[in-house]
Amino acid sequence: MELEMHTVLAQLLRLAWIAGTLPILIASIPIPKLNFFHTILLGFARRGKIMHSSSQKFTLPQRFFLHFYIVASIWTTFLLVATWCYAYTVVPPVRESSAYSTITSYLIGGSALRTDSTTMFQRHAVWQAVFLLLLMEAQVLRRLFETIYVFKYSPSARMHILGYLTGMFFYLGAPLSLCADCALDVFYFLVNLVTKFIVVGKDHMPPVEVELWQVVNPLVRLGWRHWIGAAVFFWGWIHQQRCHKILGSLRDSRHICFPYAIM
């Protein structure tokens, strides 16, 4: 039953991403007959200065971009904390001896391979989800900061409501997709934890002992590919932050130069 639920969740997320990206792929095909579709899709994506001032129907203020990052920060933080607690409590880190015994069983044709390897794969998937959610958290928190303190949206700037809904879907779907392999397990873990808290009460809950090294160690041991990916991510993260800082300063520069232009 749980396996079926995992499959259903994965299929729903897959269909949602296909539905979201397929129109963009179709519109990008250089066929004259599809130009009308490209124009329609571009109309939904227009915002700010590239949106015609006369087309105010079904639009929202562009400053509503802030909603994306408020929702994304709350949602990603919740998924990160919940998944990390589940990983630390239920999914112990893979020990070298366990990995060694699994490899040995494989070499000698042992019968324990399938169970051990599946368990190791599940452990790896959970801690990988924590790792990816940490990167997502760094991205959405920075974007929240930039939206509040860096960008200064014009009061007249608008965006189409479909663009708004698309952005909201992205920032809800992307974090969930990063932990889709263990999302239902984390959900059941939280439900059991809350149920136990209600039944036995706060005073009878077992004490929580947190060892900092055990919280971080499984992330360090994920593998070199993850850290190369993280390095590429932060390289782009830094450059995007610099570009946004330049873009945000353009409005200030324009306001400063405007009086001199009048004179």
C-alpha positions as a Markdown table, in Angstrom:
| # | Residue | x | y | z |
|---|---|---|---|---|
| 1 | Met | 0.0 | 0.0 | 0.0 |
| 2 | Glu | 2.8 | 2.4 | 0.9 |
| 3 | Leu | 4.6 | 1.5 | -2.2 |
| 4 | Glu | 1.5 | 2.3 | -4.3 |
| 5 | Met | 1.2 | 5.7 | -2.5 |
| 6 | His | 4.8 | 6.5 | -3.3 |
| 7 | Thr | 4.2 | 5.6 | -6.9 |
| 8 | Val | 1.1 | 7.7 | -7.1 |
| 9 | Leu | 2.9 | 10.7 | -5.6 |
| 10 | Ala | 5.8 | 10.3 | -8.0 |
| 11 | Gln | 3.4 | 10.0 | -11.0 |
| 12 | Leu | 1.4 | 13.1 | -10.0 |
| 13 | Leu | 4.5 | 15.2 | -9.6 |
| 14 | Arg | 5.8 | 13.9 | -13.0 |
| 15 | Leu | 2.6 | 14.7 | -14.7 |
| 16 | Ala | 2.5 | 18.2 | -13.1 |
| 17 | Trp | 6.0 | 19.0 | -14.3 |
| 18 | Ile | 5.3 | 17.7 | -17.8 |
| 19 | Ala | 2.1 | 19.8 | -18.0 |
| 20 | Gly | 4.1 | 22.8 | -16.9 |
| 21 | Thr | 7.0 | 22.5 | -19.3 |
| 22 | Leu | 5.4 | 20.9 | -22.3 |
| 23 | Pro | 3.7 | 24.2 | -23.5 |
| 24 | Ile | 7.1 | 26.0 | -23.3 |
| 25 | Leu | 8.8 | 23.2 | -25.4 |
| 26 | Ile | 6.0 | 23.3 | -28.0 |
| 27 | Ala | 6.2 | 27.1 | -28.2 |
| 28 | Ser | 10.0 | 27.0 | -28.7 |
| 29 | Ile | 9.7 | 24.8 | -31.8 |
| 30 | Pro | 10.6 | 27.0 | -34.9 |
| 31 | Ile | 7.5 | 26.2 | -36.9 |
| 32 | Pro | 5.5 | 29.1 | -38.4 |
| 33 | Lys | 2.2 | 27.3 | -37.6 |
| 34 | Leu | 3.0 | 27.4 | -33.9 |
| 35 | Asn | 3.7 | 31.2 | -33.8 |
| 36 | Phe | 0.2 | 31.9 | -32.5 |
| 37 | Phe | 0.9 | 29.5 | -29.6 |
| 38 | His | 4.2 | 31.2 | -28.9 |
| 39 | Thr | 2.4 | 34.6 | -28.9 |
| 40 | Ile | -0.2 | 33.4 | -26.5 |
| 41 | Leu | 2.3 | 31.9 | -24.1 |
| 42 | Leu | 4.5 | 35.0 | -24.2 |
| 43 | Gly | 1.4 | 37.1 | -23.3 |
| 44 | Phe | 1.0 | 35.0 | -20.2 |
| 45 | Ala | 4.7 | 35.4 | -19.3 |
| 46 | Arg | 4.8 | 39.2 | -19.8 |
| 47 | Arg | 5.3 | 41.4 | -16.8 |
| 48 | Gly | 6.6 | 44.8 | -15.8 |
| 49 | Lys | 7.8 | 46.9 | -18.7 |
| 50 | Ile | 7.3 | 44.2 | -21.4 |
| 51 | Met | 3.6 | 44.1 | -20.6 |
| 52 | His | 1.4 | 46.5 | -22.6 |
| 53 | Ser | -0.1 | 49.2 | -20.4 |
| 54 | Ser | -3.5 | 48.6 | -22.0 |
| 55 | Ser | -3.6 | 44.9 | -21.0 |
| 56 | Gln | -4.6 | 45.1 | -17.4 |
| 57 | Lys | -7.1 | 42.3 | -17.5 |
| 58 | Phe | -6.3 | 39.2 | -15.4 |
| 59 | Thr | -3.2 | 40.8 | -14.0 |
| 60 | Leu | -1.8 | 41.3 | -10.5 |
| 61 | Pro | 0.8 | 43.8 | -9.1 |
| 62 | Gln | 4.4 | 42.6 | -9.9 |
| 63 | Arg | 5.3 | 43.1 | -6.2 |
| 64 | Phe | 3.3 | 39.9 | -5.5 |
| 65 | Phe | 6.5 | 38.2 | -6.4 |
| 66 | Leu | 7.1 | 38.4 | -2.7 |
| 67 | His | 4.4 | 35.8 | -2.2 |
| 68 | Phe | 6.5 | 33.2 | -4.0 |
| 69 | Tyr | 9.4 | 33.5 | -1.7 |
| 70 | Ile | 7.4 | 33.8 | 1.5 |
| 71 | Val | 5.5 | 30.6 | 0.6 |
| 72 | Ala | 8.7 | 28.9 | -0.6 |
| 73 | Ser | 10.7 | 29.8 | 2.6 |
| 74 | Ile | 8.0 | 28.4 | 4.9 |
| 75 | Trp | 7.3 | 25.3 | 2.8 |
| 76 | Thr | 11.0 | 24.4 | 2.2 |
| 77 | Thr | 11.9 | 25.0 | 5.8 |
| 78 | Phe | 9.1 | 22.7 | 7.0 |
| 79 | Leu | 10.1 | 20.0 | 4.5 |
| 80 | Leu | 13.8 | 20.4 | 5.5 |
| 81 | Val | 13.2 | 20.2 | 9.2 |
| 82 | Ala | 10.7 | 17.3 | 9.0 |
| 83 | Thr | 12.9 | 15.3 | 6.6 |
| 84 | Trp | 16.1 | 16.0 | 8.7 |
| 85 | Cys | 14.3 | 14.9 | 11.9 |
| 86 | Tyr | 13.0 | 11.8 | 10.2 |
| 87 | Ala | 16.5 | 11.0 | 8.8 |
| 88 | Tyr | 18.2 | 11.5 | 12.2 |
| 89 | Thr | 15.6 | 9.5 | 14.1 |
| 90 | Val | 14.6 | 6.7 | 11.8 |
| 91 | Val | 17.3 | 6.4 | 9.2 |
| 92 | Pro | 20.8 | 5.9 | 10.8 |
| 93 | Pro | 23.8 | 6.6 | 8.7 |
| 94 | Val | 25.3 | 3.8 | 6.7 |
| 95 | Arg | 28.4 | 2.5 | 8.5 |
| 96 | Glu | 31.5 | 1.4 | 6.7 |
| 97 | Ser | 31.1 | -2.2 | 8.1 |
| 98 | Ser | 27.6 | -2.4 | 6.7 |
| 99 | Ala | 28.7 | -1.2 | 3.3 |
| 100 | Tyr | 31.6 | -3.6 | 3.3 |
| 101 | Ser | 29.4 | -6.6 | 4.3 |
| 102 | Thr | 27.0 | -5.7 | 1.5 |
| 103 | Ile | 29.8 | -5.6 | -1.1 |
| 104 | Thr | 31.2 | -8.8 | 0.3 |
| 105 | Ser | 27.8 | -10.5 | 0.0 |
| 106 | Tyr | 27.5 | -9.4 | -3.6 |
| 107 | Leu | 30.9 | -10.8 | -4.5 |
| 108 | Ile | 30.2 | -14.2 | -2.9 |
| 109 | Gly | 26.6 | -14.3 | -4.2 |
| 110 | Gly | 25.0 | -13.9 | -0.7 |
| 111 | Ser | 21.3 | -13.8 | -0.3 |
| 112 | Ala | 21.2 | -10.7 | 1.8 |
| 113 | Leu | 22.2 | -8.4 | -1.0 |
| 114 | Arg | 18.7 | -7.3 | -2.1 |
| 115 | Thr | 17.6 | -6.4 | 1.4 |
| 116 | Asp | 20.8 | -4.7 | 2.4 |
| 117 | Ser | 21.2 | -2.8 | -0.8 |
| 118 | Thr | 17.5 | -1.6 | -0.7 |
| 119 | Thr | 18.0 | -0.4 | 2.8 |
| 120 | Met | 21.2 | 1.4 | 1.9 |
| 121 | Phe | 19.4 | 3.0 | -1.1 |
| 122 | Gln | 16.6 | 4.2 | 1.1 |
| 123 | Arg | 19.0 | 5.7 | 3.6 |
| 124 | His | 20.9 | 7.4 | 0.8 |
| 125 | Ala | 17.7 | 8.8 | -0.7 |
| 126 | Val | 16.6 | 10.3 | 2.6 |
| 127 | Trp | 19.9 | 12.0 | 3.4 |
| 128 | Gln | 20.2 | 13.1 | -0.3 |
| 129 | Ala | 16.8 | 14.7 | 0.1 |
| 130 | Val | 18.1 | 16.6 | 3.2 |
| 131 | Phe | 21.1 | 17.7 | 1.2 |
| 132 | Leu | 19.0 | 19.0 | -1.7 |
| 133 | Leu | 16.5 | 20.8 | 0.5 |
| 134 | Leu | 19.4 | 22.6 | 2.2 |
| 135 | Leu | 20.4 | 24.0 | -1.2 |
| 136 | Met | 16.8 | 24.9 | -2.0 |
| 137 | Glu | 16.6 | 26.6 | 1.4 |
| 138 | Ala | 19.7 | 28.7 | 0.6 |
| 139 | Gln | 18.1 | 29.7 | -2.7 |
| 140 | Val | 14.6 | 30.7 | -1.5 |
| 141 | Leu | 15.9 | 32.6 | 1.5 |
| 142 | Arg | 18.3 | 34.6 | -0.7 |
| 143 | Arg | 15.5 | 35.4 | -3.1 |
| 144 | Leu | 13.2 | 36.5 | -0.2 |
| 145 | Phe | 15.9 | 38.9 | 1.0 |
| 146 | Glu | 16.4 | 40.2 | -2.6 |
| 147 | Thr | 12.7 | 40.8 | -3.1 |
| 148 | Ile | 12.4 | 42.8 | 0.1 |
| 149 | Tyr | 15.7 | 44.7 | 0.1 |
| 150 | Val | 17.2 | 44.6 | -3.4 |
| 151 | Phe | 14.4 | 44.9 | -6.0 |
| 152 | Lys | 12.1 | 47.9 | -6.0 |
| 153 | Tyr | 9.0 | 47.1 | -8.1 |
| 154 | Ser | 7.2 | 50.0 | -9.7 |
| 155 | Pro | 3.6 | 50.5 | -8.3 |
| 156 | Ser | 2.3 | 50.3 | -11.9 |
| 157 | Ala | 4.2 | 47.1 | -12.8 |
| 158 | Arg | 1.8 | 44.2 | -13.5 |
| 159 | Met | 2.0 | 40.5 | -14.3 |
| 160 | His | -0.5 | 38.0 | -15.6 |
| 161 | Ile | -2.4 | 35.9 | -13.1 |
| 162 | Leu | -1.3 | 32.7 | -14.9 |
| 163 | Gly | 2.3 | 33.7 | -14.5 |
| 164 | Tyr | 1.6 | 34.2 | -10.8 |
| 165 | Leu | 0.0 | 30.8 | -10.4 |
| 166 | Thr | 2.8 | 29.2 | -12.4 |
| 167 | Gly | 5.4 | 30.7 | -10.0 |
| 168 | Met | 3.4 | 29.6 | -7.0 |
| 169 | Phe | 3.2 | 26.0 | -8.4 |
| 170 | Phe | 7.0 | 26.0 | -9.0 |
| 171 | Tyr | 7.9 | 27.0 | -5.4 |
| 172 | Leu | 5.5 | 24.4 | -4.0 |
| 173 | Gly | 6.3 | 21.6 | -6.4 |
| 174 | Ala | 10.1 | 22.0 | -6.6 |
| 175 | Pro | 10.9 | 21.4 | -2.8 |
| 176 | Leu | 8.4 | 18.5 | -2.7 |
| 177 | Ser | 10.0 | 16.9 | -5.8 |
| 178 | Leu | 13.4 | 17.0 | -4.1 |
| 179 | Cys | 12.1 | 14.8 | -1.3 |
| 180 | Ala | 9.5 | 12.8 | -3.2 |
| 181 | Asp | 11.2 | 9.5 | -2.6 |
| 182 | Cys | 10.7 | 9.8 | 1.2 |
| 183 | Ala | 7.9 | 12.4 | 1.5 |
| 184 | Leu | 5.2 | 9.9 | 2.5 |
| 185 | Asp | 7.5 | 8.2 | 5.1 |
| 186 | Val | 8.2 | 11.6 | 6.6 |
| 187 | Phe | 4.5 | 12.4 | 6.6 |
| 188 | Tyr | 3.7 | 9.1 | 8.5 |
| 189 | Phe | 6.6 | 9.9 | 10.9 |
| 190 | Leu | 5.1 | 13.3 | 11.7 |
| 191 | Val | 1.6 | 11.9 | 12.1 |
| 192 | Asn | 2.8 | 9.2 | 14.5 |
| 193 | Leu | 4.9 | 11.8 | 16.4 |
| 194 | Val | 1.9 | 14.2 | 16.8 |
| 195 | Thr | -0.4 | 11.3 | 17.8 |
| 196 | Lys | 2.0 | 10.1 | 20.4 |
| 197 | Phe | 2.4 | 13.6 | 21.8 |
| 198 | Ile | -1.4 | 13.9 | 22.1 |
| 199 | Val | -1.9 | 10.5 | 23.7 |
| 200 | Val | 0.9 | 10.4 | 26.2 |
| 201 | Gly | 1.4 | 14.2 | 26.8 |
| 202 | Lys | 4.5 | 16.4 | 26.7 |
| 203 | Asp | 5.8 | 15.2 | 30.1 |
| 204 | His | 5.9 | 11.6 | 29.0 |
| 205 | Met | 7.6 | 12.0 | 25.7 |
| 206 | Pro | 11.1 | 10.5 | 25.5 |
| 207 | Pro | 13.9 | 13.0 | 25.8 |
| 208 | Val | 15.5 | 14.0 | 22.5 |
| 209 | Glu | 19.3 | 13.6 | 22.4 |
| 210 | Val | 20.9 | 15.3 | 19.4 |
| 211 | Glu | 24.5 | 14.6 | 18.5 |
| 212 | Leu | 25.7 | 17.3 | 16.2 |
| 213 | Trp | 28.2 | 15.1 | 14.4 |
| 214 | Gln | 25.5 | 12.5 | 13.7 |
| 215 | Val | 23.3 | 15.2 | 12.2 |
| 216 | Val | 26.0 | 16.4 | 9.8 |
| 217 | Asn | 28.1 | 13.3 | 9.2 |
| 218 | Pro | 25.7 | 11.5 | 6.8 |
| 219 | Leu | 25.6 | 14.6 | 4.6 |
| 220 | Val | 29.4 | 14.7 | 4.4 |
| 221 | Arg | 29.5 | 11.1 | 3.4 |
| 222 | Leu | 27.0 | 11.3 | 0.6 |
| 223 | Gly | 29.7 | 11.3 | -2.1 |
| 224 | Trp | 31.9 | 13.5 | -4.3 |
| 225 | Arg | 29.2 | 13.9 | -7.0 |
| 226 | His | 26.9 | 15.7 | -4.5 |
| 227 | Trp | 29.7 | 18.1 | -3.5 |
| 228 | Ile | 30.6 | 18.9 | -7.1 |
| 229 | Gly | 27.0 | 19.6 | -7.7 |
| 230 | Ala | 26.8 | 21.8 | -4.7 |
| 231 | Ala | 29.9 | 23.7 | -5.9 |
| 232 | Val | 28.3 | 24.3 | -9.3 |
| 233 | Phe | 25.1 | 25.4 | -7.5 |
| 234 | Phe | 26.8 | 27.9 | -5.3 |
| 235 | Trp | 28.8 | 29.2 | -8.3 |
| 236 | Gly | 25.6 | 30.0 | -10.0 |
| 237 | Trp | 24.0 | 31.2 | -6.7 |
| 238 | Ile | 26.8 | 33.8 | -6.3 |
| 239 | His | 26.6 | 35.0 | -9.9 |
| 240 | Gln | 22.8 | 35.3 | -9.8 |
| 241 | Gln | 23.1 | 37.3 | -6.6 |
| 242 | Arg | 25.6 | 39.7 | -8.3 |
| 243 | Cys | 23.3 | 40.1 | -11.3 |
| 244 | His | 20.3 | 40.8 | -9.2 |
| 245 | Lys | 22.2 | 43.4 | -7.2 |
| 246 | Ile | 23.1 | 45.2 | -10.4 |
| 247 | Leu | 19.5 | 45.0 | -11.6 |
| 248 | Gly | 18.2 | 46.3 | -8.3 |
| 249 | Ser | 20.6 | 49.3 | -8.4 |
| 250 | Leu | 19.4 | 50.4 | -11.9 |
| 251 | Arg | 16.3 | 51.9 | -10.5 |
| 252 | Asp | 18.2 | 53.9 | -7.8 |
| 253 | Ser | 20.6 | 55.1 | -10.5 |
| 254 | Arg | 17.8 | 56.2 | -12.7 |
| 255 | His | 16.2 | 58.1 | -9.9 |
| 256 | Ile | 19.5 | 59.8 | -9.1 |
| 257 | Cys | 20.2 | 60.8 | -12.7 |
| 258 | Phe | 16.6 | 61.9 | -13.5 |
| 259 | Pro | 16.8 | 65.4 | -11.8 |
| 260 | Tyr | 20.0 | 66.2 | -13.7 |
| 261 | Ala | 18.4 | 65.1 | -16.9 |
| 262 | Ile | 15.6 | 67.6 | -16.4 |
| 263 | Met | 18.1 | 70.4 | -15.7 |
